[in-house]
């Protein structure tokens, strides 16, 4: 068969298309120096192992599906979202807890988690749970910055902190412990007022991190609180009619809309920053509403025990567990499985991380 000039042009165009598509996939993944995590049990990779609290996950069956099948202090059967995100970004495979006394310089330089299971923005939350409050996590972060300075010097430390991806994931405990299940704040606030109270605390938290040198923030909204198995157990009159608590889900959606708007305003107040609202409500409610579509089966109870109330101390070595946690949305009565976290991480890879790349490109063009 004789090839004409037109054939070669078509082949060249196709090759260029493949190269461009491959390049775009790489370019859409922004570069970060490290990953820094603040928040609650959804992102605590083991800090609670080192404090006095009942909220620990350093015992079996937690960690059953983690590499090496060891309980690390993560409140799940395996990895958490920060671990998957760190891997997606080619930073490292897992994110260690800052309180681990055996961290290497490399582990410190590439990022750690300051999060604590049971924490929240409301100081009352940590008092009830014994967790590390968000205000204390800031202090731990400042100590971390000093360690980084000692390792690489002040100038390089400033660059690392400024180029780090900061993930903030907290708020659910505040509503569970202070408004819905233990109404300690209901005498002071209605739900609208308490949402604003929490978001004011969050805004102060971000500003403090900004003052220390952080510039790139992924701020997580609330998940579908009313679909957490323990909330269904507490609020449903009949176990035969188990369903999500709709008013709590509705409150979470309103909170998230407020948060998305507030973060846009906050970004304008912090020159050189990128403050991205991270939607975890939608991917989680999608799993719960259409589990078969995503390879899941059980959505209303956890894998550990009955899955209706077992969590931390009640989910232990003698508690029976399901055979295949990957078919369950929840691991215990509160926390998602590794499979759920992996799905959420992939969602964030597609929907959240590209927003940082766009900002970097836009900033470069302006300069």
Short mmCIF file of N, CA and C in Angstrom, two decimals, residues 99-256:
data_model
loop_
_atom_site.label_atom_id
_atom_site.label_comp_id
_atom_site.label_asym_id
_atom_site.label_seq_id
_atom_site.Cartn_x
_atom_site.Cartn_y
_atom_site.Cartn_z
N UNK A 99 3.34 12.72 66.20
CA UNK A 99 3.77 12.35 67.55
C UNK A 99 4.59 11.07 67.59
N UNK A 100 4.74 10.39 66.48
CA UNK A 100 5.62 9.22 66.43
C UNK A 100 7.04 9.67 66.75
N UNK A 101 7.63 9.15 67.81
CA UNK A 101 8.97 9.62 68.22
C UNK A 101 10.09 9.13 67.31
N UNK A 102 9.80 8.23 66.39
CA UNK A 102 10.85 7.63 65.57
C UNK A 102 10.85 8.11 64.12
N UNK A 103 10.29 9.27 63.87
CA UNK A 103 10.22 9.78 62.50
C UNK A 103 11.62 10.14 61.98
N UNK A 104 11.88 9.77 60.74
CA UNK A 104 13.14 10.14 60.10
C UNK A 104 13.04 11.57 59.56
N UNK A 105 14.17 12.14 59.20
CA UNK A 105 14.17 13.48 58.60
C UNK A 105 13.36 13.49 57.30
N UNK A 106 13.48 12.43 56.50
CA UNK A 106 12.76 12.34 55.25
C UNK A 106 11.25 12.33 55.49
N UNK A 107 10.81 11.59 56.50
CA UNK A 107 9.39 11.54 56.81
C UNK A 107 8.89 12.92 57.25
N UNK A 108 9.69 13.62 58.02
CA UNK A 108 9.30 14.96 58.46
C UNK A 108 9.22 15.91 57.27
N UNK A 109 10.20 15.85 56.39
CA UNK A 109 10.26 16.79 55.27
C UNK A 109 9.13 16.58 54.26
N UNK A 110 8.64 15.36 54.14
CA UNK A 110 7.58 15.08 53.16
C UNK A 110 6.18 15.14 53.77
N UNK A 111 6.10 15.42 55.07
CA UNK A 111 4.80 15.70 55.66
C UNK A 111 4.31 14.68 56.67
N UNK A 112 3.47 15.17 57.57
CA UNK A 112 2.94 14.36 58.67
C UNK A 112 1.49 14.76 58.94
N UNK A 113 0.86 13.98 59.80
CA UNK A 113 -0.50 14.30 60.24
C UNK A 113 -0.45 14.79 61.69
N UNK A 114 -1.17 15.86 61.96
CA UNK A 114 -1.31 16.38 63.32
C UNK A 114 -2.70 16.06 63.87
N UNK A 115 -3.51 15.37 63.08
CA UNK A 115 -4.91 15.13 63.42
C UNK A 115 -5.05 14.20 64.61
N UNK A 116 -6.23 14.29 65.22
CA UNK A 116 -6.50 13.48 66.42
C UNK A 116 -7.95 13.03 66.41
N UNK A 117 -8.15 11.72 66.53
CA UNK A 117 -9.50 11.18 66.56
C UNK A 117 -10.31 11.75 67.70
N UNK A 118 -11.49 12.30 67.37
CA UNK A 118 -12.35 12.91 68.38
C UNK A 118 -12.21 14.41 68.47
N UNK A 119 -11.36 15.01 67.62
CA UNK A 119 -11.13 16.44 67.68
C UNK A 119 -12.19 17.22 66.91
N UNK A 120 -12.16 18.54 67.11
CA UNK A 120 -13.08 19.43 66.42
C UNK A 120 -12.66 20.87 66.63
N UNK A 121 -13.37 21.79 66.01
CA UNK A 121 -13.05 23.21 66.14
C UNK A 121 -13.57 23.80 67.45
N UNK A 122 -14.66 23.24 67.96
CA UNK A 122 -15.22 23.66 69.24
C UNK A 122 -14.37 23.05 70.36
N UNK A 123 -13.87 23.88 71.28
CA UNK A 123 -13.02 23.38 72.36
C UNK A 123 -13.75 22.36 73.23
N UNK A 124 -15.08 22.46 73.32
CA UNK A 124 -15.85 21.49 74.10
C UNK A 124 -15.67 20.07 73.57
N UNK A 125 -15.47 19.95 72.27
CA UNK A 125 -15.39 18.63 71.64
C UNK A 125 -14.21 17.83 72.18
N UNK A 126 -13.03 18.44 72.19
CA UNK A 126 -11.84 17.76 72.68
C UNK A 126 -11.90 17.49 74.18
N UNK A 127 -12.60 18.35 74.92
CA UNK A 127 -12.77 18.12 76.36
C UNK A 127 -13.55 16.83 76.59
N UNK A 128 -14.57 16.62 75.78
CA UNK A 128 -15.40 15.42 75.92
C UNK A 128 -14.66 14.16 75.50
N UNK A 129 -13.82 14.25 74.48
CA UNK A 129 -13.20 13.06 73.91
C UNK A 129 -11.77 12.80 74.37
N UNK A 130 -11.12 13.81 74.91
CA UNK A 130 -9.71 13.66 75.28
C UNK A 130 -8.77 13.76 74.10
N UNK A 131 -9.28 14.24 72.96
CA UNK A 131 -8.47 14.37 71.75
C UNK A 131 -7.58 15.61 71.80
N UNK A 132 -6.70 15.71 70.83
CA UNK A 132 -5.87 16.92 70.68
C UNK A 132 -6.73 17.97 70.00
N UNK A 133 -7.07 19.08 70.67
CA UNK A 133 -7.91 20.10 70.04
C UNK A 133 -7.21 20.75 68.85
N UNK A 134 -7.99 21.35 67.98
CA UNK A 134 -7.41 21.98 66.79
C UNK A 134 -6.41 23.07 67.18
N UNK A 135 -6.69 23.78 68.27
CA UNK A 135 -5.77 24.83 68.72
C UNK A 135 -4.41 24.24 69.11
N UNK A 136 -4.42 23.06 69.70
CA UNK A 136 -3.18 22.39 70.08
C UNK A 136 -2.46 21.85 68.83
N UNK A 137 -3.23 21.45 67.82
CA UNK A 137 -2.62 20.97 66.58
C UNK A 137 -1.80 22.08 65.92
N UNK A 138 -2.26 23.32 66.06
CA UNK A 138 -1.49 24.47 65.56
C UNK A 138 -0.15 24.55 66.28
N UNK A 139 -0.16 24.35 67.60
CA UNK A 139 1.07 24.42 68.37
C UNK A 139 2.03 23.30 67.98
N UNK A 140 1.48 22.10 67.73
CA UNK A 140 2.32 20.99 67.26
C UNK A 140 2.93 21.33 65.90
N UNK A 141 2.15 21.98 65.05
CA UNK A 141 2.64 22.37 63.73
C UNK A 141 3.80 23.37 63.85
N UNK A 142 3.69 24.30 64.75
CA UNK A 142 4.78 25.27 64.95
C UNK A 142 6.06 24.58 65.41
N UNK A 143 5.89 23.56 66.26
CA UNK A 143 7.06 22.78 66.69
C UNK A 143 7.65 22.02 65.50
N UNK A 144 6.78 21.54 64.64
CA UNK A 144 7.21 20.84 63.42
C UNK A 144 8.03 21.77 62.53
N UNK A 145 7.56 23.00 62.36
CA UNK A 145 8.27 23.97 61.52
C UNK A 145 9.68 24.20 62.05
N UNK A 146 9.82 24.27 63.36
CA UNK A 146 11.16 24.46 63.94
C UNK A 146 12.06 23.27 63.65
N UNK A 147 11.49 22.07 63.67
CA UNK A 147 12.27 20.87 63.34
C UNK A 147 12.73 20.92 61.89
N UNK A 148 11.84 21.35 61.01
CA UNK A 148 12.18 21.45 59.60
C UNK A 148 13.31 22.46 59.38
N UNK A 149 13.23 23.57 60.08
CA UNK A 149 14.28 24.59 59.97
C UNK A 149 15.64 24.02 60.38
N UNK A 150 15.63 23.20 61.41
CA UNK A 150 16.89 22.60 61.88
C UNK A 150 17.47 21.63 60.86
N UNK A 151 16.59 21.00 60.08
CA UNK A 151 17.04 20.00 59.10
C UNK A 151 17.56 20.65 57.83
N UNK A 152 16.83 21.65 57.29
CA UNK A 152 17.17 22.19 55.97
C UNK A 152 17.47 23.69 55.97
N UNK A 153 17.32 24.35 57.10
CA UNK A 153 17.54 25.78 57.14
C UNK A 153 16.25 26.56 56.95
N UNK A 154 16.26 27.82 57.35
CA UNK A 154 15.04 28.62 57.37
C UNK A 154 14.47 28.88 55.97
N UNK A 155 15.33 29.18 55.00
CA UNK A 155 14.86 29.51 53.66
C UNK A 155 14.17 28.31 53.00
N UNK A 156 14.80 27.14 53.07
CA UNK A 156 14.23 25.94 52.45
C UNK A 156 12.97 25.50 53.21
N UNK A 157 12.98 25.67 54.52
CA UNK A 157 11.80 25.32 55.32
C UNK A 157 10.60 26.16 54.91
N UNK A 158 10.85 27.45 54.66
CA UNK A 158 9.78 28.34 54.21
C UNK A 158 9.21 27.87 52.88
N UNK A 159 10.09 27.43 51.98
CA UNK A 159 9.62 26.95 50.68
C UNK A 159 8.79 25.67 50.83
N UNK A 160 9.26 24.76 51.66
CA UNK A 160 8.55 23.49 51.86
C UNK A 160 7.16 23.73 52.43
N UNK A 161 7.06 24.59 53.42
CA UNK A 161 5.76 24.87 54.05
C UNK A 161 4.85 25.58 53.06
N UNK A 162 5.39 26.52 52.30
CA UNK A 162 4.59 27.26 51.34
C UNK A 162 4.09 26.41 50.18
N UNK A 163 4.83 25.36 49.84
CA UNK A 163 4.45 24.48 48.73
C UNK A 163 3.75 23.21 49.19
N UNK A 164 3.48 23.09 50.47
CA UNK A 164 2.83 21.89 51.00
C UNK A 164 1.33 21.91 50.73
N UNK A 165 0.76 20.74 50.53
CA UNK A 165 -0.69 20.60 50.47
C UNK A 165 -1.18 20.43 51.90
N UNK A 166 -2.00 21.36 52.34
CA UNK A 166 -2.55 21.32 53.69
C UNK A 166 -3.99 20.82 53.61
N UNK A 167 -4.27 19.71 54.26
CA UNK A 167 -5.62 19.14 54.29
C UNK A 167 -6.21 19.34 55.68
N UNK A 168 -7.38 19.95 55.73
CA UNK A 168 -8.08 20.18 57.00
C UNK A 168 -9.41 19.44 56.94
N UNK A 169 -9.59 18.49 57.85
CA UNK A 169 -10.81 17.67 57.85
C UNK A 169 -11.33 17.53 59.27
N UNK A 170 -12.30 18.35 59.61
CA UNK A 170 -12.90 18.32 60.95
C UNK A 170 -14.26 19.00 60.90
N UNK A 171 -15.03 18.83 61.96
CA UNK A 171 -16.34 19.46 62.06
C UNK A 171 -17.45 18.51 62.45
N UNK A 172 -17.37 17.28 61.98
CA UNK A 172 -18.44 16.32 62.27
C UNK A 172 -18.60 16.09 63.77
N UNK A 173 -17.48 15.91 64.48
CA UNK A 173 -17.56 15.67 65.93
C UNK A 173 -18.21 16.82 66.67
N UNK A 174 -17.97 18.04 66.18
CA UNK A 174 -18.57 19.20 66.83
C UNK A 174 -20.09 19.09 66.86
N UNK A 175 -20.66 18.68 65.73
CA UNK A 175 -22.12 18.58 65.65
C UNK A 175 -22.65 17.35 66.39
N UNK A 176 -21.91 16.25 66.33
CA UNK A 176 -22.36 15.04 67.02
C UNK A 176 -22.31 15.23 68.53
N UNK A 177 -21.20 15.75 69.04
CA UNK A 177 -20.98 15.82 70.48
C UNK A 177 -21.59 17.05 71.14
N UNK A 178 -21.80 18.10 70.37
CA UNK A 178 -22.26 19.35 71.00
C UNK A 178 -23.64 19.81 70.56
N UNK A 179 -24.21 19.13 69.56
CA UNK A 179 -25.50 19.62 69.07
C UNK A 179 -26.53 18.51 68.90
N UNK A 180 -26.18 17.44 68.22
CA UNK A 180 -27.16 16.39 67.93
C UNK A 180 -27.32 15.38 69.08
N UNK A 181 -26.23 14.72 69.46
CA UNK A 181 -26.31 13.62 70.42
C UNK A 181 -26.15 14.09 71.87
N UNK A 182 -25.25 15.05 72.07
CA UNK A 182 -25.06 15.64 73.41
C UNK A 182 -25.24 17.15 73.23
N UNK A 183 -26.43 17.67 73.47
CA UNK A 183 -26.75 19.06 73.08
C UNK A 183 -26.18 20.13 74.02
N UNK A 184 -24.86 20.12 74.21
CA UNK A 184 -24.24 21.09 75.12
C UNK A 184 -24.31 22.52 74.59
N UNK A 185 -24.40 22.69 73.29
CA UNK A 185 -24.41 24.04 72.71
C UNK A 185 -25.82 24.52 72.31
N UNK A 186 -26.80 23.67 72.44
CA UNK A 186 -28.14 24.06 72.00
C UNK A 186 -28.75 25.19 72.82
N UNK A 187 -28.28 25.37 74.05
CA UNK A 187 -28.80 26.47 74.87
C UNK A 187 -28.26 27.81 74.39
N UNK A 188 -27.16 27.79 73.62
CA UNK A 188 -26.53 29.02 73.12
C UNK A 188 -26.88 29.30 71.66
N UNK A 189 -27.01 28.25 70.85
CA UNK A 189 -27.15 28.42 69.41
C UNK A 189 -28.30 27.61 68.84
N UNK A 190 -28.92 28.13 67.78
CA UNK A 190 -29.71 27.27 66.91
C UNK A 190 -28.74 26.68 65.89
N UNK A 191 -29.19 25.83 64.99
CA UNK A 191 -28.26 25.15 64.09
C UNK A 191 -27.53 26.13 63.18
N UNK A 192 -28.23 27.17 62.73
CA UNK A 192 -27.60 28.16 61.86
C UNK A 192 -26.49 28.89 62.60
N UNK A 193 -26.76 29.27 63.83
CA UNK A 193 -25.76 29.98 64.63
C UNK A 193 -24.56 29.12 64.96
N UNK A 194 -24.81 27.83 65.24
CA UNK A 194 -23.69 26.95 65.57
C UNK A 194 -22.82 26.67 64.33
N UNK A 195 -23.43 26.57 63.17
CA UNK A 195 -22.66 26.43 61.94
C UNK A 195 -21.72 27.61 61.75
N UNK A 196 -22.24 28.82 61.97
CA UNK A 196 -21.41 30.02 61.83
C UNK A 196 -20.30 30.04 62.88
N UNK A 197 -20.61 29.59 64.09
CA UNK A 197 -19.64 29.52 65.18
C UNK A 197 -18.46 28.62 64.78
N UNK A 198 -18.78 27.45 64.25
CA UNK A 198 -17.74 26.50 63.84
C UNK A 198 -16.93 27.06 62.68
N UNK A 199 -17.60 27.67 61.70
CA UNK A 199 -16.87 28.20 60.55
C UNK A 199 -16.02 29.41 60.91
N UNK A 200 -16.41 30.17 61.91
CA UNK A 200 -15.56 31.25 62.40
C UNK A 200 -14.28 30.68 63.00
N UNK A 201 -14.42 29.59 63.75
CA UNK A 201 -13.25 28.91 64.33
C UNK A 201 -12.34 28.38 63.22
N UNK A 202 -12.94 27.80 62.20
CA UNK A 202 -12.19 27.28 61.07
C UNK A 202 -11.43 28.39 60.35
N UNK A 203 -12.07 29.51 60.16
CA UNK A 203 -11.43 30.64 59.48
C UNK A 203 -10.21 31.12 60.26
N UNK A 204 -10.35 31.21 61.57
CA UNK A 204 -9.22 31.61 62.42
C UNK A 204 -8.08 30.60 62.29
N UNK A 205 -8.45 29.32 62.25
CA UNK A 205 -7.47 28.24 62.13
C UNK A 205 -6.66 28.38 60.85
N UNK A 206 -7.34 28.62 59.73
CA UNK A 206 -6.65 28.77 58.45
C UNK A 206 -5.75 30.00 58.46
N UNK A 207 -6.23 31.09 59.03
CA UNK A 207 -5.42 32.31 59.10
C UNK A 207 -4.14 32.07 59.90
N UNK A 208 -4.24 31.30 60.98
CA UNK A 208 -3.05 31.00 61.79
C UNK A 208 -2.05 30.18 60.99
N UNK A 209 -2.54 29.20 60.24
CA UNK A 209 -1.64 28.40 59.40
C UNK A 209 -0.99 29.28 58.33
N UNK A 210 -1.76 30.19 57.78
CA UNK A 210 -1.26 31.12 56.76
C UNK A 210 -0.14 31.99 57.34
N UNK A 211 -0.32 32.45 58.54
CA UNK A 211 0.69 33.30 59.18
C UNK A 211 2.00 32.56 59.40
N UNK A 212 1.92 31.25 59.60
CA UNK A 212 3.13 30.44 59.79
C UNK A 212 3.79 30.13 58.44
N UNK A 213 3.05 30.28 57.34
CA UNK A 213 3.65 30.09 56.02
C UNK A 213 2.91 29.19 55.06
N UNK A 214 1.81 28.56 55.48
CA UNK A 214 1.04 27.69 54.58
C UNK A 214 0.29 28.53 53.56
N UNK A 215 0.16 27.99 52.34
CA UNK A 215 -0.51 28.74 51.29
C UNK A 215 -1.55 27.91 50.51
N UNK A 216 -1.48 26.60 50.57
CA UNK A 216 -2.36 25.76 49.75
C UNK A 216 -3.21 24.87 50.64
N UNK A 217 -4.50 25.19 50.70
CA UNK A 217 -5.40 24.54 51.65
C UNK A 217 -6.52 23.78 50.95
N UNK A 218 -6.69 22.54 51.33
CA UNK A 218 -7.87 21.76 50.94
C UNK A 218 -8.72 21.62 52.20
N UNK A 219 -9.88 22.25 52.18
CA UNK A 219 -10.72 22.31 53.38
C UNK A 219 -11.97 21.47 53.18
N UNK A 220 -12.09 20.43 53.97
CA UNK A 220 -13.18 19.47 53.81
C UNK A 220 -14.46 19.96 54.48
N UNK A 221 -15.57 19.80 53.76
CA UNK A 221 -16.87 20.09 54.35
C UNK A 221 -17.36 18.91 55.17
N UNK A 222 -18.62 18.95 55.56
CA UNK A 222 -19.20 17.85 56.31
C UNK A 222 -19.65 16.74 55.37
N UNK A 223 -19.57 15.51 55.84
CA UNK A 223 -20.13 14.39 55.08
C UNK A 223 -21.61 14.28 55.42
N UNK A 224 -22.26 13.24 54.89
CA UNK A 224 -23.69 13.03 55.19
C UNK A 224 -23.80 12.42 56.59
N UNK A 225 -23.78 13.31 57.59
CA UNK A 225 -23.76 12.90 58.99
C UNK A 225 -24.92 11.96 59.32
N UNK A 226 -26.07 12.22 58.74
CA UNK A 226 -27.25 11.42 59.04
C UNK A 226 -27.19 10.00 58.55
N UNK A 227 -26.18 9.67 57.73
CA UNK A 227 -26.02 8.30 57.21
C UNK A 227 -24.97 7.51 57.97
N UNK A 228 -24.32 8.11 58.95
CA UNK A 228 -23.37 7.37 59.79
C UNK A 228 -24.17 6.32 60.57
N UNK A 229 -23.75 5.06 60.53
CA UNK A 229 -24.55 4.00 61.17
C UNK A 229 -24.97 4.27 62.61
N UNK A 230 -24.06 4.84 63.41
CA UNK A 230 -24.44 5.08 64.80
C UNK A 230 -25.53 6.13 64.92
N UNK A 231 -25.58 7.08 63.99
CA UNK A 231 -26.65 8.08 64.00
C UNK A 231 -27.98 7.43 63.62
N UNK A 232 -27.94 6.52 62.67
CA UNK A 232 -29.16 5.79 62.29
C UNK A 232 -29.65 4.97 63.48
N UNK A 233 -28.71 4.33 64.19
CA UNK A 233 -29.07 3.52 65.36
C UNK A 233 -29.71 4.37 66.45
N UNK A 234 -29.13 5.54 66.71
CA UNK A 234 -29.61 6.41 67.78
C UNK A 234 -30.97 7.03 67.44
N UNK A 235 -31.13 7.42 66.18
CA UNK A 235 -32.30 8.20 65.81
C UNK A 235 -33.48 7.39 65.26
N UNK A 236 -33.25 6.18 64.77
CA UNK A 236 -34.35 5.42 64.17
C UNK A 236 -35.14 4.66 65.24
N UNK A 237 -36.45 4.77 65.18
CA UNK A 237 -37.32 4.11 66.15
C UNK A 237 -37.30 2.60 65.93
N UNK A 238 -37.30 2.16 64.69
CA UNK A 238 -37.33 0.74 64.36
C UNK A 238 -36.13 0.38 63.51
N UNK A 239 -35.37 -0.66 63.92
CA UNK A 239 -34.21 -1.10 63.15
C UNK A 239 -34.62 -1.67 61.80
N UNK A 240 -35.89 -2.08 61.68
CA UNK A 240 -36.37 -2.61 60.41
C UNK A 240 -36.52 -1.52 59.36
N UNK A 241 -36.63 -0.27 59.85
CA UNK A 241 -36.81 0.86 58.93
C UNK A 241 -35.60 1.79 58.99
N UNK A 242 -34.43 1.21 59.04
CA UNK A 242 -33.21 2.00 59.13
C UNK A 242 -33.03 2.87 57.88
N UNK A 243 -32.87 4.13 58.08
CA UNK A 243 -32.59 5.03 56.97
C UNK A 243 -31.85 6.25 57.49
N UNK A 244 -31.24 6.97 56.59
CA UNK A 244 -30.46 8.15 56.98
C UNK A 244 -31.34 9.17 57.68
N UNK A 245 -30.75 9.90 58.62
CA UNK A 245 -31.45 10.96 59.35
C UNK A 245 -31.43 12.20 58.47
N UNK A 246 -32.53 12.47 57.81
CA UNK A 246 -32.56 13.48 56.75
C UNK A 246 -32.29 14.89 57.23
N UNK A 247 -32.76 15.25 58.43
CA UNK A 247 -32.53 16.63 58.88
C UNK A 247 -31.05 16.89 59.14
N UNK A 248 -30.32 15.87 59.60
CA UNK A 248 -28.88 16.04 59.82
C UNK A 248 -28.14 16.15 58.48
N UNK A 249 -28.58 15.38 57.49
CA UNK A 249 -27.99 15.51 56.15
C UNK A 249 -28.29 16.88 55.55
N UNK A 250 -29.51 17.34 55.74
CA UNK A 250 -29.89 18.66 55.22
C UNK A 250 -29.06 19.76 55.87
N UNK A 251 -28.84 19.64 57.18
CA UNK A 251 -28.00 20.61 57.89
C UNK A 251 -26.58 20.60 57.31
N UNK A 252 -26.06 19.40 57.02
CA UNK A 252 -24.71 19.29 56.48
C UNK A 252 -24.61 19.96 55.11
N UNK A 253 -25.64 19.80 54.28
CA UNK A 253 -25.63 20.43 52.96
C UNK A 253 -25.64 21.95 53.08
N UNK A 254 -26.42 22.47 54.01
CA UNK A 254 -26.46 23.93 54.22
C UNK A 254 -25.11 24.43 54.71
N UNK A 255 -24.52 23.68 55.66
CA UNK A 255 -23.18 24.03 56.18
C UNK A 255 -22.18 24.09 55.04
N UNK A 256 -22.22 23.11 54.16
CA UNK A 256 -21.25 23.04 53.07
C UNK A 256 -21.40 24.19 52.08
#
